[in-house]
Coordinates of C-alpha atoms and ligand atoms in Angstrom, one line a residue:
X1 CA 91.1 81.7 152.9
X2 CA 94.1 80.1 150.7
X3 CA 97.2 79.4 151.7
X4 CA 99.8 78.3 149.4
X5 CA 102.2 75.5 149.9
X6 CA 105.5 75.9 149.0
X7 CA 108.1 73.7 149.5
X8 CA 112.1 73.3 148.8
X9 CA 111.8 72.4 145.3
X10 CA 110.0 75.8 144.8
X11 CA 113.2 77.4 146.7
X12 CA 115.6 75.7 145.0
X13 CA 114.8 76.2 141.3
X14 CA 113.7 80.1 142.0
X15 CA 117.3 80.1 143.5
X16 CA 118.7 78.4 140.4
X17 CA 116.9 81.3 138.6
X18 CA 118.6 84.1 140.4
X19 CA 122.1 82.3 140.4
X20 CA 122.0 82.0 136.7
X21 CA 120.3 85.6 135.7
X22 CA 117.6 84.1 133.7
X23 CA 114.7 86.1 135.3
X24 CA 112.5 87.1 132.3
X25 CA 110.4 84.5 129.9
X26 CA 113.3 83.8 127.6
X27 CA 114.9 81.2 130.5
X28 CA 114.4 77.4 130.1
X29 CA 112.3 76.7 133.0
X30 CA 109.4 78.1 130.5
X31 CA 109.6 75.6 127.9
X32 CA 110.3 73.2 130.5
X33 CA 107.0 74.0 132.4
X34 CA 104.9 73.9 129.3
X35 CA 106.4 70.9 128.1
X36 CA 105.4 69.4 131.6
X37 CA 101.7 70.9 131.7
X38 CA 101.1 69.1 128.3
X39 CA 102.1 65.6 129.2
X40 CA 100.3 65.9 131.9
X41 CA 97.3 66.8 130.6
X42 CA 97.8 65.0 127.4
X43 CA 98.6 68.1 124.8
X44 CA 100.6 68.6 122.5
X45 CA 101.2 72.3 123.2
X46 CA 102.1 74.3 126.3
X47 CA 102.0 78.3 125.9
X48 CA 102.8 79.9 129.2
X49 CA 101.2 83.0 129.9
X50 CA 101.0 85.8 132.6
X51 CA 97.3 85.0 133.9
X52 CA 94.4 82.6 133.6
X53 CA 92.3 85.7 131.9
X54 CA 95.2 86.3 129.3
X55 CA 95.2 82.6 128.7
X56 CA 91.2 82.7 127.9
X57 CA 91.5 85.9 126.1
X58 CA 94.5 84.2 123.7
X59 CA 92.2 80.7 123.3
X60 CA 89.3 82.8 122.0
X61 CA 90.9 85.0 120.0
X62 CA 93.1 82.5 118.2
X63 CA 90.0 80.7 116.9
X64 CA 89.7 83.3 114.3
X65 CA 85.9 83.2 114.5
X66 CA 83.7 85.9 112.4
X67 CA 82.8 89.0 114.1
X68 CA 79.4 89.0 115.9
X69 CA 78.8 84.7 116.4
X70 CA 78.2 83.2 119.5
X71 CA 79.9 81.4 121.8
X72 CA 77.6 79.4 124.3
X73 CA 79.3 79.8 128.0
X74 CA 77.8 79.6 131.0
X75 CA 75.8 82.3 133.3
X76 CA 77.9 81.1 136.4
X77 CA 81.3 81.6 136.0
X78 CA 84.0 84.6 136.0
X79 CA 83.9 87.6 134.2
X80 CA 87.5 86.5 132.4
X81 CA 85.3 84.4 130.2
X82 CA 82.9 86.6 129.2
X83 CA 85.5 89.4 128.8
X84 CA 87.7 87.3 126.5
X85 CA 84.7 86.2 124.3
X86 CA 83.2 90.2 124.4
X87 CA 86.7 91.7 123.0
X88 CA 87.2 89.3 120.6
X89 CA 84.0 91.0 119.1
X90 CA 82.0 87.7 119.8
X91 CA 78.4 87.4 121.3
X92 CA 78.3 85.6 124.6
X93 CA 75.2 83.3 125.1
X94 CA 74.5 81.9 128.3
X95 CA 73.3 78.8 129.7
X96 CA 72.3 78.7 133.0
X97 CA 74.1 76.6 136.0
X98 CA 73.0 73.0 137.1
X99 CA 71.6 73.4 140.4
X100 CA 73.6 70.4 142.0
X101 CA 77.0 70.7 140.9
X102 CA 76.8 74.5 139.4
X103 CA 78.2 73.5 136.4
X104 CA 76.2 74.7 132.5
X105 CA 73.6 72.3 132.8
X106 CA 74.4 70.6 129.7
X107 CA 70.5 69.7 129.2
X108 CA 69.5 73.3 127.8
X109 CA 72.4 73.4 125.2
X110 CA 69.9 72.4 122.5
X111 CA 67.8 75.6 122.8
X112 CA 70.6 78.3 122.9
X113 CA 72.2 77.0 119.2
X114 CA 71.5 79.1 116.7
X115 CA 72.6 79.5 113.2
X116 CA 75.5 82.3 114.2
X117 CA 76.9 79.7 117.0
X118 CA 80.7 78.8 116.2
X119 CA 81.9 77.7 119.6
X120 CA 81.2 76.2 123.1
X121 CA 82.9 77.5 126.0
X122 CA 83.2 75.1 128.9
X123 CA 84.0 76.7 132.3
X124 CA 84.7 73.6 134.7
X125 CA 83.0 75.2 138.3
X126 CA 84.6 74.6 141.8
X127 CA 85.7 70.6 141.9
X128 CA 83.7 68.9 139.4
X129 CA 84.1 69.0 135.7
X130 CA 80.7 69.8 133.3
X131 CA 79.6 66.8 131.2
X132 CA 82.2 66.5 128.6
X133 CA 80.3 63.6 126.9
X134 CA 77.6 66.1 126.5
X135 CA 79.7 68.7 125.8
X136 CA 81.4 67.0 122.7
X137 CA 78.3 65.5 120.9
X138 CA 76.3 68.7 121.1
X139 CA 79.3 70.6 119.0
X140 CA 80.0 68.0 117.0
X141 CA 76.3 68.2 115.8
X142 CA 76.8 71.7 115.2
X143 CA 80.1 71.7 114.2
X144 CA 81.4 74.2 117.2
X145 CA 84.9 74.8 118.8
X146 CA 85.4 73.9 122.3
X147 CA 87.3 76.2 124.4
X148 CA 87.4 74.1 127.8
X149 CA 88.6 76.5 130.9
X150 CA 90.2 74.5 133.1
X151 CA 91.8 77.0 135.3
X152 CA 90.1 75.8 138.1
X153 CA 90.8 72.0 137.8
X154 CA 94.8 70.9 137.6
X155 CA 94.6 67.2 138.8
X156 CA 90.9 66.6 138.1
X157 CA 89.8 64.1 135.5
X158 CA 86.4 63.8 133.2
X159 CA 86.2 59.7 132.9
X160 CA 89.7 59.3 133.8
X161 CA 90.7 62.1 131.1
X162 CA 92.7 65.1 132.5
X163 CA 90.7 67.9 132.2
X164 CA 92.4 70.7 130.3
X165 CA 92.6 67.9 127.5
X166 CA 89.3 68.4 125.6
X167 CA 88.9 71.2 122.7
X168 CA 90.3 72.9 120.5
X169 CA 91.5 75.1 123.1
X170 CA 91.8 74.7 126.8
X171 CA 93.4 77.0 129.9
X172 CA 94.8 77.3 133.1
X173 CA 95.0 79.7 136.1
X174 CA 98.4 79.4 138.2
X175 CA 96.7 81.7 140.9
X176 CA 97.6 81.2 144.3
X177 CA 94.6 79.3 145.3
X178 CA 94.9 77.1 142.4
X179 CA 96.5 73.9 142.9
X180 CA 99.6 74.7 141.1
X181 CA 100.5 78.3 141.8
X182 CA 103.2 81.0 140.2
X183 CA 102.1 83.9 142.3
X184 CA 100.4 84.9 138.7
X185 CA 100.5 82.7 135.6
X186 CA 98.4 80.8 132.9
X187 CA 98.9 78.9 130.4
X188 CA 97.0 78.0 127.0
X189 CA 97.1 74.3 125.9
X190 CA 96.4 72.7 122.5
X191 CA 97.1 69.9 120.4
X192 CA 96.9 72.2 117.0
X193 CA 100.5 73.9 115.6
X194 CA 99.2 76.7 114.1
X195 CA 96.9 77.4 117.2
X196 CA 99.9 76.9 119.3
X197 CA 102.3 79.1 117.0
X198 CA 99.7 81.8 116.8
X199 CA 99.6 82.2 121.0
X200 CA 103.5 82.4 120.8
X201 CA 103.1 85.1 118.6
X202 CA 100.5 87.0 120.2
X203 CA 101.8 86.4 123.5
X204 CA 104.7 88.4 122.7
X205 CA 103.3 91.5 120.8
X206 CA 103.7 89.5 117.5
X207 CA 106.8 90.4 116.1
X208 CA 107.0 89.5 112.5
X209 CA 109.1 86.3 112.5
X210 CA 111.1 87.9 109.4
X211 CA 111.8 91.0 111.1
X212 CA 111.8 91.8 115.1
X213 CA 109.9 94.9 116.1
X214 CA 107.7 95.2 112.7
X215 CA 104.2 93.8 113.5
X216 CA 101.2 92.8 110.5
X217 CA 99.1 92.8 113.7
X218 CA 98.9 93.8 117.3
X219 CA 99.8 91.2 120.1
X220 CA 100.3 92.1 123.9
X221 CA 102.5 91.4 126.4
X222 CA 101.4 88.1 128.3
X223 CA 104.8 86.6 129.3
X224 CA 104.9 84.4 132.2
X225 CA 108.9 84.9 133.6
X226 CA 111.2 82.1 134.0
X227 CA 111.1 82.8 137.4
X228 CA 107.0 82.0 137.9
X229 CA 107.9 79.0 135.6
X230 CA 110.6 77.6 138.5
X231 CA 108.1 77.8 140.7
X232 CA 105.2 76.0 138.6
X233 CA 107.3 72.9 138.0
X234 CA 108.1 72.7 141.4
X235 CA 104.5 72.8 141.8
X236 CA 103.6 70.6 139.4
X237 CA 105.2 67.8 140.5
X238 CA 103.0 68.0 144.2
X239 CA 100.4 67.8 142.2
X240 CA 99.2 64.7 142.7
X241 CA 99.9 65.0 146.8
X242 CA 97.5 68.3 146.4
X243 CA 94.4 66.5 145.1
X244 CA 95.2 64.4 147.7
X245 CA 95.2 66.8 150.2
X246 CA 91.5 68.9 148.6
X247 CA 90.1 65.9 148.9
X248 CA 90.7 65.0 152.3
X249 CA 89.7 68.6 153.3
X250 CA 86.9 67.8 151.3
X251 CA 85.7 64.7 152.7
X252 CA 86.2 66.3 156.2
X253 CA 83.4 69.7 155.7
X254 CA 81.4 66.6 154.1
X255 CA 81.1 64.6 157.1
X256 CA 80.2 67.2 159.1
X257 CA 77.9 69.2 156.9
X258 CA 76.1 66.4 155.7
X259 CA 73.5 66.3 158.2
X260 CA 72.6 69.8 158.5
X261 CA 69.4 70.2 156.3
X262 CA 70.3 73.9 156.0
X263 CA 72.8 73.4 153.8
X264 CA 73.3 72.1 149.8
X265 CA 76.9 70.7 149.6
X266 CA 78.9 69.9 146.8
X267 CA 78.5 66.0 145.0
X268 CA 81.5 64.0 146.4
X269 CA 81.0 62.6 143.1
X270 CA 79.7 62.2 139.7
X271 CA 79.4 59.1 137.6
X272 CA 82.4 60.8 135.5
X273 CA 84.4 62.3 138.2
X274 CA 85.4 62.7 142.0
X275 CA 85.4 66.1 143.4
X276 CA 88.5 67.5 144.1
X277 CA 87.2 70.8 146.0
X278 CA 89.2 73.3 144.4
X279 CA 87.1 75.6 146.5
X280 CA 84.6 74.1 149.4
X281 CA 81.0 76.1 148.5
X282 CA 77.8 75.5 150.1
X283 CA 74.3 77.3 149.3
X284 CA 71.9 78.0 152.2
X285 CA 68.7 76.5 151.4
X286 CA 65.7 78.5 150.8
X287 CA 64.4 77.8 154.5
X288 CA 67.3 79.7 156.0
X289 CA 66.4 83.5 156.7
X290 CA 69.5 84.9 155.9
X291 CA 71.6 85.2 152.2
X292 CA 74.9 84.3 151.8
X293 CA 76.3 87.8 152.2
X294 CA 74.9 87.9 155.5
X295 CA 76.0 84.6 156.8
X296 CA 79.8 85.4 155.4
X297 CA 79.8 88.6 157.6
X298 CA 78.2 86.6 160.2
X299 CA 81.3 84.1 160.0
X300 CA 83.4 87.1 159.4
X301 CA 82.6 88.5 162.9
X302 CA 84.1 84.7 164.0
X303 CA 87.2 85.6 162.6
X304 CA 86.8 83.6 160.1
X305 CA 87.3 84.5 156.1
X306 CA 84.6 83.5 153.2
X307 CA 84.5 84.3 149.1
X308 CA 81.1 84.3 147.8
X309 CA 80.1 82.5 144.8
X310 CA 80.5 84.0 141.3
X311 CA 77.9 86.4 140.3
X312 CA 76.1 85.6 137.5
X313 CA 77.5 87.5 133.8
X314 CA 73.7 88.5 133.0
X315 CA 73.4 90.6 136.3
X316 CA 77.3 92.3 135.6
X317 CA 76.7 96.2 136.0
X318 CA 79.6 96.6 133.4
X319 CA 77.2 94.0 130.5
X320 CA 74.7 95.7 131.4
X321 CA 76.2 99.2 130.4
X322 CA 77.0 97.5 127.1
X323 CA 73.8 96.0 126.3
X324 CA 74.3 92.2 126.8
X325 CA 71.5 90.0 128.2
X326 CA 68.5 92.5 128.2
X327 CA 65.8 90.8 130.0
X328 CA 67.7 87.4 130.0
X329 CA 67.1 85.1 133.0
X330 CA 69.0 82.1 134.6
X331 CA 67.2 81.6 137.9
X332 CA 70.4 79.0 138.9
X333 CA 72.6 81.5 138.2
X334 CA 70.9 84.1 140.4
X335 CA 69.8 82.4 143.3
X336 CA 73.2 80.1 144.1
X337 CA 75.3 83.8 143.4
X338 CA 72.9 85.2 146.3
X339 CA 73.1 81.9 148.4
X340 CA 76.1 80.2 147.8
X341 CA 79.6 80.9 149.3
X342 CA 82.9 79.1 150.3
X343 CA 84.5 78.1 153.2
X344 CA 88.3 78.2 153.5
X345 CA 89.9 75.3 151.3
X346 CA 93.3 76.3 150.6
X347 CA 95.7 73.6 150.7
X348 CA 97.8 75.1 153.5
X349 CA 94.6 74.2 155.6
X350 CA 94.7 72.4 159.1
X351 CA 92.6 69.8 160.0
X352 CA 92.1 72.1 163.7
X353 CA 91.5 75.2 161.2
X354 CA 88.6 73.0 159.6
X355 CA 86.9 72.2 163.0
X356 CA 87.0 75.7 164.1
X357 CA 85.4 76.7 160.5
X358 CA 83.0 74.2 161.0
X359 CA 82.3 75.3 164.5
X360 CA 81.3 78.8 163.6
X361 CA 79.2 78.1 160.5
X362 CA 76.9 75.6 162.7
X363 CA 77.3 78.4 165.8
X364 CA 75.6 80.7 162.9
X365 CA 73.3 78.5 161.5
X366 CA 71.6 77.9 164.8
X367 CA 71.5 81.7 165.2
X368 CA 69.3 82.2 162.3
X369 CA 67.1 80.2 163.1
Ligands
LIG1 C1 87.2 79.4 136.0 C2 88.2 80.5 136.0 N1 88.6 81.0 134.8 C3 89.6 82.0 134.7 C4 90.1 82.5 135.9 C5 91.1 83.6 135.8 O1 92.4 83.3 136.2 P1 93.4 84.4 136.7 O2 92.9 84.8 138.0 O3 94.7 83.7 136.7 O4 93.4 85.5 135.7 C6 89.8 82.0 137.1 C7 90.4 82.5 138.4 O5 90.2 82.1 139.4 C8 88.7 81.0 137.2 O6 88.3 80.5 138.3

């Protein structure tokens, strides 16, 4: 589905890691990789962390925001979001996904303000970024924070502005199939010192910084190692060679695709951005007679390996259980989680890989007819 690539640079400064003994997060490649991330996105502040989630969960939290507001996020997305918003004692609101790109559909942020909304959580979805223009007039009329998840979206750009630039707040995911990978890793970015200093500090089970080991509040553990950090600079600087790459992979299911009237395929562009295909997805249209969980194990039996789309945070079992989104509906959200899925995009791809992938999905297609 995702192969990594991993090169000498990646050897080499892991190797410097183990020949010096700085393993754990006090090493230098960790300051050295945050300092990196934020010029390149354009931030002041870089605070590694061990995951995308613990990054999110850390950018909502150090808002400070009153118990029981809302934070307007989208329907479509991960449940990381929706978690960090949930145990920071915040209401989640949802806005359902645009039915072309997947993204909030910016349009309906109007009717889910109300006079408890505090902040605006923008999940960037699969290759293309949401409407930041949009984005930023709507809480500046409302006077919201922005927490902008970028964990899916190192390289991309909203109107030639690196994404991971906009808010108050934004994050990463250094997940494997993310375009810079540590094996596991996040990191929170920000332009604001005290925000900055207060993920430090939390990141690290706040430790008074008078005293070590006496606490006037409870942190966690979400330390990315020195030796994860090696690996993300090494990463980082392929960056721009990876977009490269997505894109090519990109363009190459496009041409293929793009006749078969079966399928919806992701915008190769927006007026604000080109896609960068983090992920490849494709929703079956409503005239094909079979959902997306059929035609992955259909593809499956071809040997070859599928995700399906996100499923939508108003259908979670576990929300559900807790009483979130009673009754709520977000008929984007439902029908692309049923009918969308992804083809393997990792940037470790072949172009022959690609040909046989899109071999088997039109051998299915005409199948199920
Ligand atoms: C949009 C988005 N946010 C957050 C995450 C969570 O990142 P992690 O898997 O590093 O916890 C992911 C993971 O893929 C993601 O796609």
């Amino acid at each position: 589905m995702n192969q990594p690539v991993l090169g000498r640079n990646e050897k080499e400064y892991l190797a410097r890691c183990i020949d010096s003994g700085w393993i754990s997060s006090e090493g230098p490649a960790v300051q050295e990789f945050e300092e990196k991330m934020a010029k390149r996105v354009g931030r002041k502040h870089g605070i590694a962390v061990s995951n995308g989630s613990t990054a999110l969960e850390l950018a909502v939290r150090v808002l400070g925001l009153p118990e029981g507001t809302e934070v307007i996020m989208p329907s479509f997305t991960i449940i990381s979001c929706a978690a960090a918003v949930v145990r920071a004692g915040l209401k989640p609101v949802l806005v359902d996904a645009d039915p072309v790109h997947w993204n909030m559909d910016v349009r309906q942020l109007d009717d889910r303000v109300t006079a408890r909304t505090r902040a605006i959580m923008v999940v960037h979805i699969y290759g293309l970024p949401t409407d930041m223009d949009m984005v930023l007039a709507f809480a500046s009329r409302h006077n919201l924070r922005i927490i902008e998840d970028a964990a899916e979206m190192h390289g991309q750009t909203y109107r030639g502005r690196p994404c991971g630039g906009f808010g108050d707040v934004s994050t990463f995911s250094f997940y494997p199939n993310k375009h810079i990978t540590t094996g596991e890793g996040g990191m929170v970015l920000t332009d604001a010192d005290e925000i900055a200093a207060r993920c430090r500090s939390l990141r690290n089970l706040a430790h008074s910084p008078a005293r070590r080991f006496v606490h006037e509040e409870l942190g966690f553990n979400y330390r990315l190692t020195n030796m994860q950090a090696a690996l993300g600079i090494a990463q980082l600087e392929r960056l721009d060679e990876s977009v490269r790459k997505k894109r090519a992979m990109g363009q190459l299911y496009n041409e293929h695709f793009r006749a078969m009237p079966e399928l919806e395929l992701p915008p190769a562009k927006t007026d604000y951005a080109d896609n960068i295909y983090w992920v490849y997805g494709m929703v079956l249209k409503d005239a094909v007679p079979i959902d997306a969980s059929e035609m992955m194990a259909r593809l499956a039996e071809l040997h070859i390996g599928t995700r399906p789309f996100f499923w939508g945070m108003h259908e979670q079992p576990v929300f559900k259980k807790m009483g979130w989104f009673s009754g709520e509906r977000y008929p984007v959200t439902a029908r692309i989680s049923r009918r969308g899925f992804y083809l393997p995009s990792g940037l470790g791809i072949t172009e022959d890989q690609q040909h046989r992938v899109v071999k088997a999905v039109k051998q299915v297609l005409a199948g199920a007819r």
